[in-house]
C-alpha cells in the first residue's frame, strides 16, 4: 500500500513543550496550586488529607465471571500502517514491521468516555468517572456505539500469541472537563512487547483538540498495533522465544503529567495473553497445555487506592509532587464488594492498579486465619515452578501476582476475605505489616460447579532462558539513581525531557541496568517499557540480600527499597523494535512529577 503525503511527524506541534505549559488554560487548573517543597514530614507526604467518609461493606457485587471485549469483524476506515489523519486519526508515526507481523489481525474497538453516574459504594453518591466502553455483548449488541456501557476498569481483552491485534481507541472524553485529570489519552499496554508508535509514550497523547509534543496532530481516534509476539523474533524467528511469554497485562492511560489523575479516574483495564502452554483452556487435550483454571474461573482483580471528600466524591491533588494516598481500596471499581465463587479451583490475577499504595494481600477467614494458596506468576509471567503454601503476596504499583486457590473444601455459604495487611501512611514508601489487616473483598462460596473441575497446577510451569554469565560480564552497565531534587522526583538528578534520549541502545544488545537509591525516605517501583529484565542481585542498605523465589522470574517492575546504599542489578535485552520508550517510577505520583526518562533503541 502506497503511503500518502501526511504531516511530518518528526516536528513537534507549535504548542509549547514545557512540562507544565500544557496546564495553562486547562480546566484541570482548578485543582490546588502546585506546591514544591524540598522535604516534607512523613505525615505531610501524600497523607495530610481528611479521611474518606465511612462506607457500607459487602453490598456491591462483582460479576460472577468477566465479560470479555468482543472483536469487531472490521474497522471503518480499514487500518493502515500510516496515520489516516484525513479520516480522523491522530498524527502518529508509522506502524513498525506492520507488513511482516500484522497478518490476519483481529480488530478491537475501545472508546474512552465519561460515565456520569458510577457507584463506588452505596454510601457515596453516583458520580462521574472516566473509563472505556466496548462491545462485551457479542452478537446481541445492537451495533450502536452510544449504547455501550462505560466501565472503570474497562473491558478485559483476551488475546493470543500469534494473533496480532489492531485496537482502535477513540477519545470521547468531555473536552470541556472541569476538575482533576486531563481529557487526552495515550494508551499504554503495560508489559507488552510492542513497537514504539503503539507503546503509549507519554508525549503521544491526543484528543480531537490537542496532540502531544511527539505527535503530528490531534484526532478522534488512534490505531494501536499490538503484534502479540514473544520477544526474540529476530533471534529465534517465527513469533519469537516462547520462554518470553507474558500472561497478565493491563492497559492504562499514560498521558504526560496526568497519568495518576487519569488512572485514578478509572482509565485502565486487563489484557490477558495466552499461548499453547498457558492456553486458557483447562480441558485442552494438548500435551503442552498446563490446564490451569480457565474462564469463567480465571478472574482478574485490580486493587486501586482512592480518596473521597466529605461528600463521598472522588478527589485528587494532581499538582502536589507528594500526590494523594488513597485510604479506600477499590477492587474492580467498587469499595468493599462481594465476589461469589463456585466450589472449585480459581486462578485469581491480582494487579496493583496504583497510583501509590503498596499491598500485602492475604486470603483469610472471618476469624482472620490465613489460608494458603499457590503462587504461579509474578508480573504476569509464569514462574518455572509453582510456589505452594504461601499466605501473602507483596505487590507495589503495577506489579501483578497470579495465585490459584481451591474453594472445593469449603461448605456452601463460607465467607472468606482478601485482606490488605500492609501499613502505609505516605506516598513515598510503605510501612510495616498489620496482623489483622483491612478486609477489601468478601468472597462467598455459593454454588457447586456445573461440571467436574479438571484444572490443575503442574509441578513445572514455563522454562526460562538461562542467564549467560559471560554475557553479563561483557554487557554495558548503566546506573540510574532515583532521588529528589528541589522538591521534584528525579533520575540521576534530572527531570523528564521527552525530546532527549538519556540512553541510546543498540537493537539486540544486552545491558545491565543498576537501579539505585541513596536516600532512606522513599521506595520506587521502576518500570521499563517494551522489554522485561532478570534480577541479578539485590543490595538493601548496604547489605546483599537473597532474591525471593517470586522475584527470580522475568519482571517489568522492580521495587527499589529505600536506601541508603540500595541497588538492584537487572539484565535486560532490547529486541525486535526500535524507537523511543520510557523508563519511570510506577508510583504514578512520582512519574507525573518527572521521575522518568526516555531511552531510544536504534538499529
XYZ file of C-alpha atoms in Angstrom:
603
model
C 0.000 0.000 0.000
C 1.416 3.366 -1.003
C 1.672 5.858 1.813
C 0.051 9.214 1.039
C 1.600 12.548 1.874
C 0.997 13.290 5.568
C 2.218 15.573 8.308
C 5.899 15.482 9.175
C 5.785 13.529 12.440
C 9.358 14.431 13.267
C 8.320 18.007 14.085
C 6.663 18.940 17.363
C 3.457 20.961 17.139
C 3.588 24.682 17.736
C 2.157 24.284 21.231
C 4.711 24.911 23.986
C 6.618 21.809 25.003
C 7.322 22.812 28.592
C 6.267 20.090 31.034
C 3.620 22.229 32.715
C 2.936 24.740 29.973
C 0.188 22.414 28.823
C -1.725 23.219 32.024
C -2.191 26.869 31.083
C -5.812 27.446 30.229
C -6.669 23.862 31.039
C -9.760 23.068 33.031
C -7.511 20.871 35.146
C -6.056 24.033 36.650
C -8.980 24.301 39.050
C -7.093 21.938 41.354
C -4.987 23.166 44.261
C -1.916 25.229 43.314
C 1.404 23.498 42.785
C 3.469 23.484 45.961
C 7.081 22.338 45.747
C 8.997 21.705 48.918
C 12.477 20.347 49.387
C 11.373 17.922 52.063
C 8.235 17.121 53.950
C 7.472 15.273 57.117
C 6.135 11.760 56.826
C 2.696 12.962 57.857
C 2.681 15.504 55.033
C 3.901 13.166 52.304
C 0.675 12.418 50.492
C -1.331 11.650 53.606
C -2.334 15.047 55.036
C -5.931 14.901 53.846
C -9.189 14.250 55.709
C -10.200 10.624 55.868
C -12.763 9.377 53.390
C -16.264 9.033 54.865
C -17.365 5.597 56.096
C -18.672 3.131 53.525
C -21.174 0.285 53.655
C -19.334 -3.031 53.267
C -20.385 -6.091 51.295
C -23.288 -4.611 49.367
C -21.850 -4.015 45.890
C -21.339 -7.287 43.977
C -18.776 -8.063 41.309
C -19.982 -10.169 38.372
C -19.503 -13.903 38.842
C -17.335 -14.006 35.723
C -15.664 -11.475 33.476
C -17.353 -10.426 30.236
C -14.544 -10.087 27.662
C -14.375 -7.487 24.915
C -15.602 -8.940 21.622
C -13.626 -8.467 18.383
C -15.055 -6.431 15.536
C -15.496 -8.016 12.123
C -13.902 -4.946 10.508
C -12.839 -1.384 11.202
C -14.068 1.557 9.143
C -11.945 3.049 7.716
C -9.745 -0.017 7.290
C -6.466 0.144 9.264
C -3.243 1.212 7.559
C 0.387 1.325 8.595
C 0.379 5.120 8.239
C -1.732 7.654 10.155
C -5.017 8.339 8.396
C -5.171 11.960 9.515
C -7.667 12.996 6.826
C -10.123 10.423 8.210
C -9.867 11.418 11.858
C -6.805 9.577 13.181
C -4.251 11.470 15.245
C -0.819 12.082 13.750
C 1.033 9.004 14.960
C 4.199 7.551 13.457
C 4.029 4.621 11.020
C 3.481 1.144 12.431
C 6.831 -0.657 12.592
C 7.091 -4.133 10.953
C 3.391 -3.919 10.092
C 3.521 -5.770 6.762
C 5.590 -8.547 8.331
C 3.802 -9.066 11.645
C 0.241 -7.850 11.075
C -1.025 -10.907 9.198
C -4.738 -11.752 9.614
C -5.186 -9.429 12.583
C -8.098 -9.310 14.991
C -9.808 -5.936 15.343
C -10.969 -4.375 18.596
C -12.578 -1.039 19.425
C -12.447 0.843 22.723
C -13.929 4.251 23.485
C -12.514 6.413 26.266
C -15.574 8.030 27.817
C -17.034 9.508 30.949
C -19.584 7.545 32.942
C -21.614 10.250 34.735
C -23.098 8.076 37.475
C -20.622 5.486 38.698
C -21.317 3.970 42.136
C -18.221 3.062 44.141
C -20.290 2.215 47.217
C -23.932 2.834 48.182
C -22.775 5.187 50.964
C -21.390 7.537 48.300
C -23.365 9.377 45.612
C -23.303 8.365 41.941
C -20.516 10.382 40.349
C -18.567 10.814 37.117
C -15.593 8.586 36.333
C -13.568 8.012 33.190
C -13.218 4.585 31.681
C -13.638 2.599 28.492
C -16.640 1.329 26.570
C -16.590 -1.623 24.201
C -18.734 -4.447 22.889
C -18.853 -7.123 25.585
C -22.278 -8.355 24.462
C -21.257 -10.303 21.362
C -23.897 -10.907 18.720
C -26.633 -9.433 20.923
C -25.145 -5.930 20.665
C -27.372 -3.564 18.703
C -24.417 -2.055 16.826
C -24.933 1.442 18.247
C -21.754 2.722 19.976
C -23.866 5.047 22.118
C -25.464 2.021 23.801
C -22.148 0.687 25.115
C -21.651 0.962 28.866
C -18.539 2.770 30.112
C -16.803 0.831 32.861
C -13.830 1.579 35.094
C -11.821 -0.623 34.821
C -12.540 -1.121 31.147
C -13.430 -4.368 29.365
C -10.971 -7.267 29.611
C -9.293 -8.247 26.339
C -8.454 -11.935 25.797
C -5.589 -12.244 23.296
C -3.364 -14.998 21.912
C 0.232 -15.171 20.777
C 0.454 -15.343 17.010
C -2.808 -13.417 16.591
C -1.924 -9.736 16.042
C -4.393 -7.082 17.097
C -5.252 -3.662 15.771
C -7.027 -1.827 18.582
C -8.805 1.354 17.558
C -9.181 3.610 20.580
C -11.449 6.635 20.347
C -11.122 9.660 22.613
C -14.682 10.663 23.500
C -13.869 12.252 26.859
C -15.541 15.588 27.632
C -13.190 18.249 26.282
C -14.790 20.924 28.489
C -13.872 18.888 31.544
C -13.675 20.623 34.949
C -11.801 19.022 37.837
C -8.740 16.836 38.123
C -7.469 14.829 35.173
C -6.950 15.947 31.593
C -9.086 14.695 28.664
C -6.237 13.498 26.465
C -5.167 9.858 26.210
C -2.050 7.880 25.393
C -2.883 4.230 25.963
C -0.035 2.012 27.173
C -0.373 -1.778 27.057
C 1.710 -2.412 30.133
C 4.473 -5.013 29.737
C 3.692 -5.770 26.083
C 6.484 -6.271 23.556
C 5.213 -3.591 21.203
C 6.616 -1.203 18.597
C 7.287 2.320 19.812
C 4.459 4.069 17.957
C 1.914 1.803 19.689
C 3.555 1.747 23.121
C 1.744 4.687 24.687
C 4.685 7.080 25.006
C 3.735 9.881 27.460
C 4.218 12.614 24.862
C 1.979 10.826 22.329
C -1.283 11.945 23.948
C -4.163 13.125 21.785
C -7.714 14.383 21.750
C -9.884 15.849 18.995
C -8.493 19.259 20.009
C -4.909 18.675 21.135
C -1.907 16.491 20.465
C 1.197 15.767 22.445
C 4.587 17.219 21.517
C 5.702 13.904 19.981
C 2.649 13.503 17.731
C 1.928 15.128 14.380
C -1.568 16.376 15.177
C -4.830 15.782 17.084
C -7.516 13.292 16.116
C -10.646 11.479 17.184
C -9.047 8.032 17.313
C -5.816 6.122 17.062
C -4.955 2.639 15.805
C -2.644 0.652 18.079
C -0.723 -2.255 16.549
C -0.201 -4.958 19.168
C 1.585 -7.821 17.338
C 1.351 -10.378 20.197
C 4.788 -11.826 19.506
C 7.282 -13.123 22.038
C 10.478 -11.124 22.474
C 13.232 -12.549 20.278
C 11.619 -12.558 16.826
C 14.906 -11.620 15.121
C 16.947 -14.091 17.174
C 14.642 -17.121 17.044
C 12.417 -16.460 14.033
C 8.683 -17.074 13.824
C 6.939 -15.193 16.636
C 9.952 -15.249 18.965
C 11.094 -17.154 22.036
C 8.197 -18.879 23.819
C 10.115 -18.658 27.102
C 9.395 -14.915 26.958
C 5.600 -15.328 27.127
C 3.566 -12.807 29.089
C 0.220 -13.521 30.694
C -1.407 -10.854 32.872
C -1.104 -7.458 31.225
C -3.181 -4.320 31.549
C -3.807 -1.200 29.523
C -3.885 2.242 31.098
C -3.598 5.899 30.251
C -0.057 7.288 30.128
C -0.619 10.981 29.331
C 2.403 13.055 30.311
C 1.950 14.760 33.709
C -1.577 13.352 34.097
C -1.136 9.587 34.299
C -2.002 9.441 38.020
C -5.183 11.550 37.918
C -6.428 9.902 34.731
C -5.836 6.424 36.147
C -7.431 7.440 39.456
C -10.488 8.455 37.430
C -10.636 4.867 36.092
C -8.712 4.648 32.829
C -7.309 1.104 32.972
C -8.312 -2.438 32.072
C -6.972 -6.001 31.827
C -5.389 -7.683 28.799
C -4.848 -11.438 29.231
C -2.491 -13.162 26.804
C -2.467 -16.918 26.094
C -0.479 -19.433 24.037
C -0.175 -23.214 23.595
C 1.276 -23.595 27.119
C -0.850 -21.187 29.147
C -3.753 -21.856 26.808
C -6.726 -20.516 28.746
C -8.453 -23.897 28.468
C -8.337 -26.271 31.413
C -9.688 -29.030 29.168
C -7.043 -28.519 26.482
C -6.001 -32.014 25.267
C -2.572 -30.903 24.003
C 0.389 -32.228 25.984
C 1.929 -28.747 26.035
C -1.071 -27.204 27.826
C -0.801 -26.572 31.565
C -4.575 -26.772 32.089
C -4.640 -24.040 34.702
C -8.077 -22.860 35.888
C -9.697 -21.095 32.931
C -12.593 -18.786 32.137
C -15.004 -18.386 33.840
C -12.814 -19.446 36.755
C -9.905 -17.232 35.684
C -10.670 -13.923 37.407
C -8.674 -10.655 37.289
C -8.809 -8.312 40.298
C -7.497 -4.740 40.181
C -6.736 -3.037 43.511
C -6.551 0.774 43.450
C -6.150 3.334 46.221
C -8.525 6.317 46.140
C -9.640 9.076 48.498
C -13.011 10.785 48.770
C -14.085 14.156 50.149
C -16.603 14.763 52.932
C -19.439 14.295 50.436
C -18.131 10.952 49.227
C -16.861 12.359 45.925
C -13.546 11.187 44.464
C -10.785 13.796 44.591
C -7.111 14.091 43.726
C -4.486 16.846 44.013
C -2.595 16.482 40.752
C -0.228 19.441 41.267
C 1.355 18.350 44.547
C 4.510 16.240 43.978
C 3.519 14.230 47.071
C 0.186 13.333 45.487
C -2.690 11.754 47.365
C -2.544 8.434 49.187
C -5.919 6.756 48.893
C -7.412 5.410 52.109
C -10.096 3.359 50.331
C -9.083 0.251 48.407
C -11.237 -0.037 45.300
C -11.497 -3.535 43.810
C -12.550 -3.603 40.148
C -14.148 -0.201 40.633
C -16.043 -0.987 43.838
C -15.363 -0.396 47.547
C -15.720 -3.481 49.755
C -17.516 -5.592 47.136
C -18.571 -9.237 47.166
C -17.415 -11.935 44.745
C -19.399 -15.171 44.659
C -17.471 -18.288 43.646
C -18.078 -21.964 42.954
C -16.606 -24.839 44.976
C -13.553 -25.478 42.774
C -10.130 -24.051 41.839
C -9.796 -20.440 40.658
C -6.959 -18.514 39.105
C -7.016 -15.058 40.687
C -4.947 -12.429 38.870
C -4.034 -9.709 41.353
C -2.981 -6.307 39.995
C -1.909 -3.235 41.923
C -3.503 -0.542 39.764
C -1.954 2.291 41.773
C -1.432 5.104 41.952
C 0.707 4.927 45.117
C -0.230 2.275 47.662
C 1.702 -0.965 48.247
C -0.202 -4.068 49.307
C 0.409 -7.244 51.250
C -2.590 -9.315 50.200
C -3.727 -12.428 52.028
C -6.740 -14.703 51.954
C -8.330 -15.140 55.395
C -11.480 -16.425 57.020
C -13.783 -14.318 59.191
C -11.607 -15.055 62.230
C -8.521 -13.730 60.446
C -6.883 -17.140 59.956
C -4.767 -17.020 56.798
C -5.403 -19.580 54.074
C -2.504 -20.879 51.942
C -2.583 -20.648 48.161
C -0.338 -21.473 45.207
C 1.661 -18.597 43.710
C 2.158 -19.205 39.974
C 3.097 -15.907 38.281
C 4.814 -12.602 39.050
C 4.189 -9.516 36.900
C 2.010 -11.733 34.765
C 4.833 -14.152 33.923
C 4.547 -17.790 34.893
C 7.305 -18.939 37.230
C 9.336 -22.020 36.350
C 7.597 -23.876 39.173
C 4.629 -23.025 41.401
C 5.156 -21.868 44.985
C 2.624 -23.717 47.161
C 1.710 -22.883 50.742
C 2.148 -19.102 50.604
C -0.113 -16.889 52.703
C 0.629 -13.458 51.249
C 1.795 -11.604 48.166
C 3.509 -8.213 48.192
C 2.759 -6.032 45.170
C 3.800 -2.445 44.524
C 2.113 -0.177 41.990
C 1.793 -2.004 38.614
C 3.108 -5.310 39.985
C 0.964 -8.394 39.469
C 0.677 -11.816 41.077
C -1.343 -14.800 39.839
C -2.451 -17.247 42.510
C -4.532 -20.437 42.465
C -6.899 -21.171 45.330
C -9.162 -24.186 45.697
C -12.581 -23.393 47.173
C -13.730 -27.018 46.880
C -13.079 -27.933 50.551
C -15.319 -25.126 51.822
C -19.043 -25.665 52.554
C -21.600 -23.581 50.725
C -22.057 -20.259 52.479
C -18.414 -19.992 53.576
C -17.186 -16.416 53.702
C -13.531 -15.597 53.056
C -11.797 -12.265 52.623
C -8.910 -10.786 50.718
C -7.211 -8.535 53.242
C -4.500 -5.920 52.889
C -2.019 -6.220 55.741
C 0.454 -3.584 54.533
C 0.582 -0.398 56.626
C 1.263 2.787 54.658
C 0.919 6.439 55.622
C 2.820 8.160 52.829
C 3.010 8.145 49.055
C 6.776 7.884 49.462
C 7.041 4.430 50.967
C 5.245 1.589 52.685
C 5.476 0.742 56.356
C 5.153 -2.424 58.399
C 2.573 -5.198 58.477
C -0.677 -5.361 60.405
C -1.669 -8.716 61.816
C -5.374 -8.470 61.037
C -5.174 -6.123 58.077
C -8.108 -4.491 56.293
C -10.748 -6.578 54.551
C -11.113 -5.275 50.993
C -13.051 -8.062 49.222
C -15.512 -10.630 50.542
C -15.625 -13.985 48.751
C -18.699 -16.159 49.273
C -18.708 -19.819 48.239
C -22.286 -20.024 46.983
C -22.606 -22.865 44.470
C -21.303 -26.152 43.163
C -19.761 -26.004 39.688
C -21.917 -27.382 36.864
C -19.083 -29.594 35.642
C -16.119 -31.512 37.024
C -13.075 -29.396 37.832
C -10.370 -30.728 35.516
C -7.962 -27.857 36.104
C -4.537 -28.466 37.606
C -1.327 -26.775 38.709
C 1.567 -28.838 37.310
C 4.891 -29.056 39.107
C 6.575 -27.273 36.176
C 5.128 -24.168 34.544
C 7.286 -22.361 31.975
C 11.012 -22.575 31.389
C 13.265 -19.525 31.350
C 16.267 -18.681 29.245
C 19.403 -19.384 31.321
C 21.451 -16.364 32.326
C 24.758 -16.394 30.479
C 27.390 -15.135 32.915
C 29.790 -14.274 30.080
C 27.069 -12.122 28.531
C 26.513 -10.408 31.883
C 30.237 -9.797 32.365
C 30.564 -8.229 28.917
C 27.343 -6.220 28.973
C 27.440 -2.411 29.180
C 26.368 -1.119 32.587
C 24.100 1.879 33.164
C 23.292 3.362 36.558
C 20.006 5.058 37.398
C 19.732 6.865 40.748
C 16.151 7.540 41.872
C 16.102 10.568 44.140
C 14.686 14.038 44.752
C 15.972 17.378 43.533
C 14.452 20.706 44.606
C 11.238 19.027 45.622
C 10.787 17.018 42.411
C 11.355 13.333 41.739
C 14.397 12.758 39.522
C 16.530 10.110 37.831
C 20.267 10.848 38.030
C 19.359 14.320 39.246
C 17.365 15.239 36.118
C 13.702 15.745 35.288
C 11.945 14.082 32.358
C 12.769 15.509 28.926
C 10.620 13.819 26.324
C 12.764 15.072 23.434
C 16.147 13.919 24.734
C 17.171 10.270 24.926
C 19.137 9.754 28.140
C 20.201 6.326 26.891
C 20.637 5.113 23.313
C 20.647 1.343 22.984
C 21.630 -0.904 20.123
C 18.975 -3.298 18.859
C 19.763 -6.820 20.083
C 22.142 -5.591 22.804
C 22.039 -6.903 26.365
C 22.814 -4.452 29.163
C 22.985 -4.455 32.946
C 20.934 -1.688 34.491
C 21.595 -0.714 38.095
C 18.667 0.839 39.948
C 19.967 2.823 42.900
C 18.553 4.584 45.954
C 20.852 6.554 48.247
C 18.123 8.038 50.440
C 16.123 6.436 53.221
C 12.797 8.149 52.731
C 11.154 6.552 49.705
C 10.513 3.389 47.706
C 10.261 3.264 43.905
C 8.620 0.589 41.709
C 10.627 1.030 38.495
C 9.054 0.037 35.175
C 10.766 -0.330 31.817
C 8.727 -0.350 28.639
C 8.970 -2.846 25.746
C 11.242 -5.382 27.482
C 11.453 -7.292 30.738
C 14.516 -7.954 32.858
C 16.038 -10.535 35.182
C 17.121 -9.524 38.659
C 20.799 -10.447 39.103
C 21.438 -9.184 42.623
C 19.889 -7.090 45.340
C 21.608 -4.876 47.922
C 19.469 -3.138 50.530
C 21.004 -0.515 52.823
C 24.493 -1.830 52.155
C 23.649 -5.492 52.710
C 23.373 -8.117 49.988
C 20.063 -9.951 50.337
C 18.721 -13.111 48.751
C 16.349 -12.719 45.825
C 12.950 -14.166 46.837
C 11.642 -17.031 44.717
C 8.806 -14.884 43.319
C 11.339 -12.293 42.061
C 13.551 -14.790 40.222
C 11.438 -14.822 37.094
C 11.169 -12.197 34.367
C 9.800 -8.883 35.585
C 8.881 -5.492 34.218
C 8.531 -3.722 37.598
C 11.412 -3.700 40.078
C 10.699 -2.315 43.527
C 13.756 -0.380 44.703
C 13.631 -0.285 48.527
C 14.596 2.787 50.485
C 18.330 3.445 50.856
C 20.963 4.458 51.572
C 23.258 2.214 49.532
C 20.485 0.219 47.899
C 20.957 -1.242 44.418
C 19.196 -3.718 42.150
C 21.164 -5.102 39.187
C 18.959 -6.121 36.245
C 19.851 -7.873 32.983
C 17.771 -6.625 30.060
C 17.841 -7.145 26.283
C 16.379 -4.800 23.664
C 14.946 -6.706 20.753
C 12.847 -6.549 17.605
C 11.626 -2.926 17.701
C 13.289 0.471 17.530
C 12.220 3.931 18.632
C 11.519 5.881 21.795
C 10.442 4.301 25.104
C 10.277 5.475 28.735
C 11.792 4.181 31.965
C 9.998 5.516 35.013
C 8.797 5.058 38.544
C 5.347 3.467 38.505
C 4.368 5.215 41.676
C 2.284 7.417 39.392
C 2.706 10.416 41.680
C 6.478 10.244 41.163
C 6.128 9.589 37.435
C 3.913 12.615 36.852
C 6.391 14.769 38.748
C 9.230 13.933 36.364
C 10.778 10.667 37.640
C 11.002 9.356 34.100
C 13.480 9.292 31.237
C 13.416 8.493 27.556
C 15.591 5.781 26.038
C 15.904 5.109 22.317
C 16.527 1.755 20.662
C 18.356 2.083 17.343
C 19.190 -0.438 14.642
